[in-house]
Amino acid sequence: MNNETIRLANLSIGYRGKSDIRVVANDINAVIRQGELTCLLGANGVGKSTLLRTLSAFQPKLQGDIFIEGREIDSYTDKELSRVIGVVLTEKPDIRNMSVRELVALGRSPYTGFWGTLRDDDWQVVDEAIADVRIDSLKDRMIHTLSDGERQKVMIAKALAQQTPVIYLDEPTAFLDFPSKVEMMQLLRRLAREQQKTIFLSTHDFELALQVADTLWLMTRGEAVSIGSPRQLADDGALSRYVERPGITFNRETLRVLIHNS
């Protein structure tokens, strides 16, 4: 089954200074597939945000290629990319005096003219996105009155209204309580399946990602990115190496983290 949307070939990411280059990760070769939820795991500072920014074309790659739907990312104009990639960031939007429906409607900006006027069919897409995320009851609420979980769903609806085949999310569960984290991950997996989106997200929720993700990417400082299904990465020991510390073990059979009290 060849349903790859994104292909990375010998990709290196990092930062170019005036006199040096700081490499964050080297020689990444991977695909990200349509209809799947792919989760990026790694410790703080290991480079998850750098990778997401590079894949989003927010910062340049050091070398290698990023192909999206068969085209190298550098061949896209900004306008074209806005119709291919939707991005949901961690930062809470500091927005007042705007309703949920109005914010979701901003996702239509790649398709509107200079004045940004929405046609009836644009508003239909907006309302469908709101329904897909199941936040119809919030449609007329003001953004600043929402909980963190509600606000995050609104930002996902905005990305859906953008109608891109690819959605990247940076720590979408960061500010949520545990039931809301589960609900958010289930929502993203459902959207990947039902709408055949390519969804790639970074997260610290290790055990939740094991249960929900189709594919995991493990970033470890100074090592190659380990990529595979949770079962594959458990069987080859990558998950054990990633999570185990004194007092913490990983059960490869049950995919569970065990904490041992001294």
Tab-separated table of C-alpha atoms in Angstrom:
chain	number	residue	atom	x	y	z
A	1	MET	CA	0.000	0.000	0.000
A	2	ASN	CA	1.728	3.176	-1.220
A	3	ASN	CA	-0.065	5.972	0.595
A	4	GLU	CA	2.944	8.111	1.477
A	5	THR	CA	2.301	11.841	1.534
A	6	ILE	CA	5.697	12.981	2.792
A	7	ARG	CA	9.125	11.523	2.100
A	8	LEU	CA	12.318	12.653	3.811
A	9	ALA	CA	15.557	11.795	2.025
A	10	ASN	CA	18.896	12.242	3.823
A	11	LEU	CA	17.402	15.163	5.734
A	12	SER	CA	19.583	17.110	8.164
A	13	ILE	CA	18.058	19.765	10.400
A	14	GLY	CA	19.562	22.457	12.581
A	15	TYR	CA	20.760	26.041	12.480
A	16	ARG	CA	23.274	27.960	10.371
A	17	GLY	CA	25.171	30.611	12.275
A	18	LYS	CA	27.509	33.204	10.842
A	19	SER	CA	30.524	31.017	11.473
A	20	ASP	CA	29.198	27.551	12.251
A	21	ILE	CA	26.396	25.058	11.751
A	22	ARG	CA	24.609	23.389	14.660
A	23	VAL	CA	23.208	20.039	13.523
A	24	VAL	CA	20.195	18.826	15.528
A	25	ALA	CA	19.514	15.591	13.628
A	26	ASN	CA	21.226	14.025	10.661
A	27	ASP	CA	20.401	11.730	7.761
A	28	ILE	CA	16.669	11.220	8.380
A	29	ASN	CA	15.100	8.888	5.806
A	30	ALA	CA	11.400	8.269	6.381
A	31	VAL	CA	7.880	8.493	5.046
A	32	ILE	CA	4.729	9.883	6.677
A	33	ARG	CA	1.578	8.231	5.426
A	34	GLN	CA	-1.922	9.341	4.587
A	35	GLY	CA	-4.656	8.115	6.912
A	36	GLU	CA	-2.236	7.547	9.792
A	37	LEU	CA	-1.458	9.282	13.073
A	38	THR	CA	2.307	9.654	13.518
A	39	CYS	CA	3.658	10.751	16.904
A	40	LEU	CA	7.081	12.319	17.492
A	41	LEU	CA	8.552	11.609	20.934
A	42	GLY	CA	11.697	12.999	22.515
A	43	ALA	CA	13.061	14.770	25.563
A	44	ASN	CA	12.945	18.555	25.881
A	45	GLY	CA	15.639	20.191	23.792
A	46	VAL	CA	16.249	17.179	21.579
A	47	GLY	CA	14.948	18.928	18.453
A	48	LYS	CA	11.263	18.036	18.053
A	49	SER	CA	10.222	21.642	17.454
A	50	THR	CA	13.148	22.135	15.058
A	51	LEU	CA	11.993	19.140	13.045
A	52	LEU	CA	8.398	20.363	12.957
A	53	ARG	CA	9.467	23.867	11.912
A	54	THR	CA	11.640	22.414	9.158
A	55	LEU	CA	8.869	20.147	7.869
A	56	SER	CA	6.522	23.162	7.907
A	57	ALA	CA	9.056	25.275	5.927
A	58	PHE	CA	9.217	27.756	8.811
A	59	GLN	CA	12.993	27.309	8.824
A	60	PRO	CA	15.370	25.982	6.153
A	61	LYS	CA	16.743	22.476	6.204
A	62	LEU	CA	20.513	22.018	6.332
A	63	GLN	CA	20.614	19.407	3.591
A	64	GLY	CA	18.583	16.626	2.028
A	65	ASP	CA	15.064	16.697	0.648
A	66	ILE	CA	11.496	16.953	1.904
A	67	PHE	CA	8.964	15.751	-0.662
A	68	ILE	CA	5.268	16.516	-0.125
A	69	GLU	CA	2.880	14.787	-2.515
A	70	GLY	CA	5.844	14.116	-4.796
A	71	ARG	CA	7.128	17.707	-4.919
A	72	GLU	CA	10.211	19.019	-3.140
A	73	ILE	CA	9.136	21.478	-0.470
A	74	ASP	CA	11.329	24.278	-1.845
A	75	SER	CA	9.401	24.181	-5.132
A	76	TYR	CA	6.182	25.311	-3.430
A	77	THR	CA	5.230	28.963	-3.110
A	78	ASP	CA	3.989	30.148	0.290
A	79	LYS	CA	0.462	30.322	-1.132
A	80	GLU	CA	0.679	26.742	-2.412
A	81	LEU	CA	2.069	25.483	0.901
A	82	SER	CA	-0.823	27.096	2.774
A	83	ARG	CA	-3.116	24.777	0.829
A	84	VAL	CA	-0.994	21.704	1.581
A	85	ILE	CA	0.115	22.086	5.220
A	86	GLY	CA	-1.933	23.141	8.236
A	87	VAL	CA	-0.063	23.843	11.477
A	88	VAL	CA	-1.432	23.879	15.033
A	89	LEU	CA	1.062	25.325	17.509
A	90	THR	CA	1.302	24.941	21.297
A	91	GLU	CA	0.906	28.627	22.062
A	92	LYS	CA	-2.496	29.665	23.324
A	93	PRO	CA	-3.984	32.280	20.992
A	94	ASP	CA	-4.371	35.576	22.855
A	95	ILE	CA	-7.600	36.499	21.136
A	96	ARG	CA	-10.501	38.486	22.503
A	97	ASN	CA	-13.680	39.692	20.849
A	98	MET	CA	-13.694	36.841	18.358
A	99	SER	CA	-16.118	33.938	18.269
A	100	VAL	CA	-15.230	30.315	17.651
A	101	ARG	CA	-16.836	30.384	14.218
A	102	GLU	CA	-14.917	33.536	13.264
A	103	LEU	CA	-11.592	32.027	14.317
A	104	VAL	CA	-12.227	28.777	12.441
A	105	ALA	CA	-13.099	30.910	9.402
A	106	LEU	CA	-9.515	32.237	9.382
A	107	GLY	CA	-8.566	28.805	8.061
A	108	ARG	CA	-10.148	29.806	4.756
A	109	SER	CA	-7.629	32.622	4.169
A	110	PRO	CA	-5.567	30.651	1.580
A	111	TYR	CA	-8.653	30.553	-0.643
A	112	THR	CA	-10.073	34.067	-0.275
A	113	GLY	CA	-9.204	37.103	-2.330
A	114	PHE	CA	-7.356	40.239	-1.258
A	115	TRP	CA	-10.186	41.409	1.007
A	116	GLY	CA	-10.583	38.012	2.649
A	117	THR	CA	-14.319	37.869	1.990
A	118	LEU	CA	-15.861	34.451	2.597
A	119	ARG	CA	-18.453	33.095	0.199
A	120	ASP	CA	-21.318	30.822	1.174
A	121	ASP	CA	-19.307	27.720	0.255
A	122	ASP	CA	-16.462	28.917	2.519
A	123	TRP	CA	-18.847	29.199	5.458
A	124	GLN	CA	-20.108	25.700	4.655
A	125	VAL	CA	-16.541	24.384	4.956
A	126	VAL	CA	-16.162	26.247	8.269
A	127	ASP	CA	-19.339	24.730	9.691
A	128	GLU	CA	-18.357	21.252	8.482
A	129	ALA	CA	-14.976	21.601	10.220
A	130	ILE	CA	-16.701	22.620	13.448
A	131	ALA	CA	-19.021	19.613	13.143
A	132	ASP	CA	-16.107	17.247	12.399
A	133	VAL	CA	-14.415	18.243	15.664
A	134	ARG	CA	-17.812	18.048	17.432
A	135	ILE	CA	-17.784	21.548	18.886
A	136	ASP	CA	-21.100	22.793	17.431
A	137	SER	CA	-22.189	23.875	20.902
A	138	LEU	CA	-19.194	26.246	21.101
A	139	LYS	CA	-19.748	27.924	17.735
A	140	ASP	CA	-20.920	31.261	19.128
A	141	ARG	CA	-18.709	31.329	22.234
A	142	MET	CA	-15.924	33.902	22.520
A	143	ILE	CA	-12.434	32.424	22.341
A	144	HIS	CA	-11.232	33.852	25.669
A	145	THR	CA	-14.047	32.046	27.529
A	146	LEU	CA	-12.946	28.562	26.426
A	147	SER	CA	-11.046	25.943	28.392
A	148	ASP	CA	-7.632	24.795	27.129
A	149	GLY	CA	-9.148	21.638	25.657
A	150	GLU	CA	-11.946	23.521	23.932
A	151	ARG	CA	-9.508	26.057	22.530
A	152	GLN	CA	-7.287	23.314	21.156
A	153	LYS	CA	-10.253	21.727	19.376
A	154	VAL	CA	-11.063	25.103	17.823
A	155	MET	CA	-7.516	25.376	16.471
A	156	ILE	CA	-7.842	21.882	14.967
A	157	ALA	CA	-11.152	22.896	13.373
A	158	LYS	CA	-9.372	25.945	11.899
A	159	ALA	CA	-6.743	23.606	10.403
A	160	LEU	CA	-9.501	21.401	8.968
A	161	ALA	CA	-11.178	24.456	7.433
A	162	GLN	CA	-7.870	25.085	5.650
A	163	GLN	CA	-8.527	21.805	3.773
A	164	THR	CA	-4.888	20.702	3.673
A	165	PRO	CA	-3.889	17.057	3.206
A	166	VAL	CA	-1.207	17.481	5.914
A	167	ILE	CA	-1.663	18.701	9.500
A	168	TYR	CA	1.259	19.193	11.895
A	169	LEU	CA	0.629	19.732	15.615
A	170	ASP	CA	3.172	20.829	18.218
A	171	GLU	CA	2.304	19.344	21.639
A	172	PRO	CA	-1.487	19.397	21.138
A	173	THR	CA	-2.084	17.816	24.574
A	174	ALA	CA	0.346	20.054	26.507
A	175	PHE	CA	-2.139	21.959	28.691
A	176	LEU	CA	-4.837	19.309	29.010
A	177	ASP	CA	-5.959	17.087	31.876
A	178	PHE	CA	-5.673	13.351	31.291
A	179	PRO	CA	-9.236	12.646	30.037
A	180	SER	CA	-8.903	15.584	27.640
A	181	LYS	CA	-5.512	14.284	26.437
A	182	VAL	CA	-7.102	10.927	25.587
A	183	GLU	CA	-10.037	12.605	23.863
A	184	MET	CA	-7.692	14.828	21.824
A	185	MET	CA	-5.554	11.913	20.622
A	186	GLN	CA	-8.634	9.864	19.758
A	187	LEU	CA	-10.000	12.836	17.808
A	188	LEU	CA	-6.801	13.181	15.781
A	189	ARG	CA	-6.668	9.473	15.028
A	190	ARG	CA	-10.323	9.540	13.916
A	191	LEU	CA	-9.699	12.522	11.621
A	192	ALA	CA	-6.691	10.774	10.077
A	193	ARG	CA	-8.795	7.684	9.399
A	194	GLU	CA	-12.081	9.258	8.302
A	195	GLN	CA	-10.680	12.140	6.252
A	196	GLN	CA	-7.476	10.396	5.140
A	197	LYS	CA	-5.382	13.233	6.530
A	198	THR	CA	-1.657	12.916	7.133
A	199	ILE	CA	-1.327	13.923	10.804
A	200	PHE	CA	2.079	14.316	12.446
A	201	LEU	CA	2.407	15.591	16.009
A	202	SER	CA	4.952	16.002	18.771
A	203	THR	CA	4.042	14.873	22.263
A	204	HIS	CA	5.453	14.012	25.687
A	205	ASP	CA	2.553	11.636	26.396
A	206	PHE	CA	4.555	8.451	25.910
A	207	GLU	CA	2.064	5.790	27.023
A	208	LEU	CA	-0.842	7.503	25.296
A	209	ALA	CA	1.109	7.678	22.040
A	210	LEU	CA	1.878	3.953	22.323
A	211	GLN	CA	-1.824	3.172	22.434
A	212	VAL	CA	-3.052	5.583	19.762
A	213	ALA	CA	-0.285	6.151	17.208
A	214	ASP	CA	0.115	4.144	14.023
A	215	THR	CA	3.779	5.142	13.785
A	216	LEU	CA	6.248	6.513	16.338
A	217	TRP	CA	9.335	8.612	15.760
A	218	LEU	CA	11.804	8.581	18.662
A	219	MET	CA	14.313	11.429	18.719
A	220	THR	CA	17.333	10.888	20.945
A	221	ARG	CA	20.185	13.360	21.171
A	222	GLY	CA	23.143	12.331	19.046
A	223	GLU	CA	21.419	9.263	17.588
A	224	ALA	CA	19.429	8.457	14.475
A	225	VAL	CA	15.670	8.915	14.673
A	226	SER	CA	14.050	5.526	15.394
A	227	ILE	CA	10.868	5.002	13.356
A	228	GLY	CA	8.304	2.217	13.399
A	229	SER	CA	5.039	0.999	14.851
A	230	PRO	CA	4.862	0.794	18.657
A	231	ARG	CA	5.185	-2.990	18.398
A	232	GLN	CA	8.215	-2.790	16.086
A	233	LEU	CA	10.024	-0.315	18.340
A	234	ALA	CA	9.201	-2.400	21.412
A	235	ASP	CA	10.524	-5.589	19.813
A	236	ASP	CA	13.822	-4.030	18.709
A	237	GLY	CA	14.423	-2.478	22.129
A	238	ALA	CA	14.165	1.170	21.061
A	239	LEU	CA	11.315	1.923	23.479
A	240	SER	CA	13.161	0.308	26.383
A	241	ARG	CA	16.279	2.354	25.644
A	242	TYR	CA	14.191	5.495	25.382
A	243	VAL	CA	12.233	5.237	28.625
A	244	GLU	CA	14.142	3.058	31.077
A	245	ARG	CA	15.942	4.673	34.025
A	246	PRO	CA	16.753	3.484	37.553
A	247	GLY	CA	13.362	2.549	38.986
A	248	ILE	CA	11.624	2.608	35.590
A	249	THR	CA	11.290	-0.404	33.286
A	250	PHE	CA	9.364	-1.038	30.097
A	251	ASN	CA	7.337	-4.186	29.488
A	252	ARG	CA	7.779	-5.026	25.806
A	253	GLU	CA	4.845	-7.441	25.738
A	254	THR	CA	2.197	-5.130	27.238
A	255	LEU	CA	3.759	-1.834	26.035
A	256	ARG	CA	3.511	-0.508	29.584
A	257	VAL	CA	5.883	1.555	31.704
A	258	LEU	CA	6.477	0.090	35.159
A	259	ILE	CA	7.573	2.285	38.068
A	260	HIS	CA	9.329	0.491	40.926
A	261	ASN	CA	9.094	2.053	44.352
A	262	SER	CA	12.261	1.629	46.406
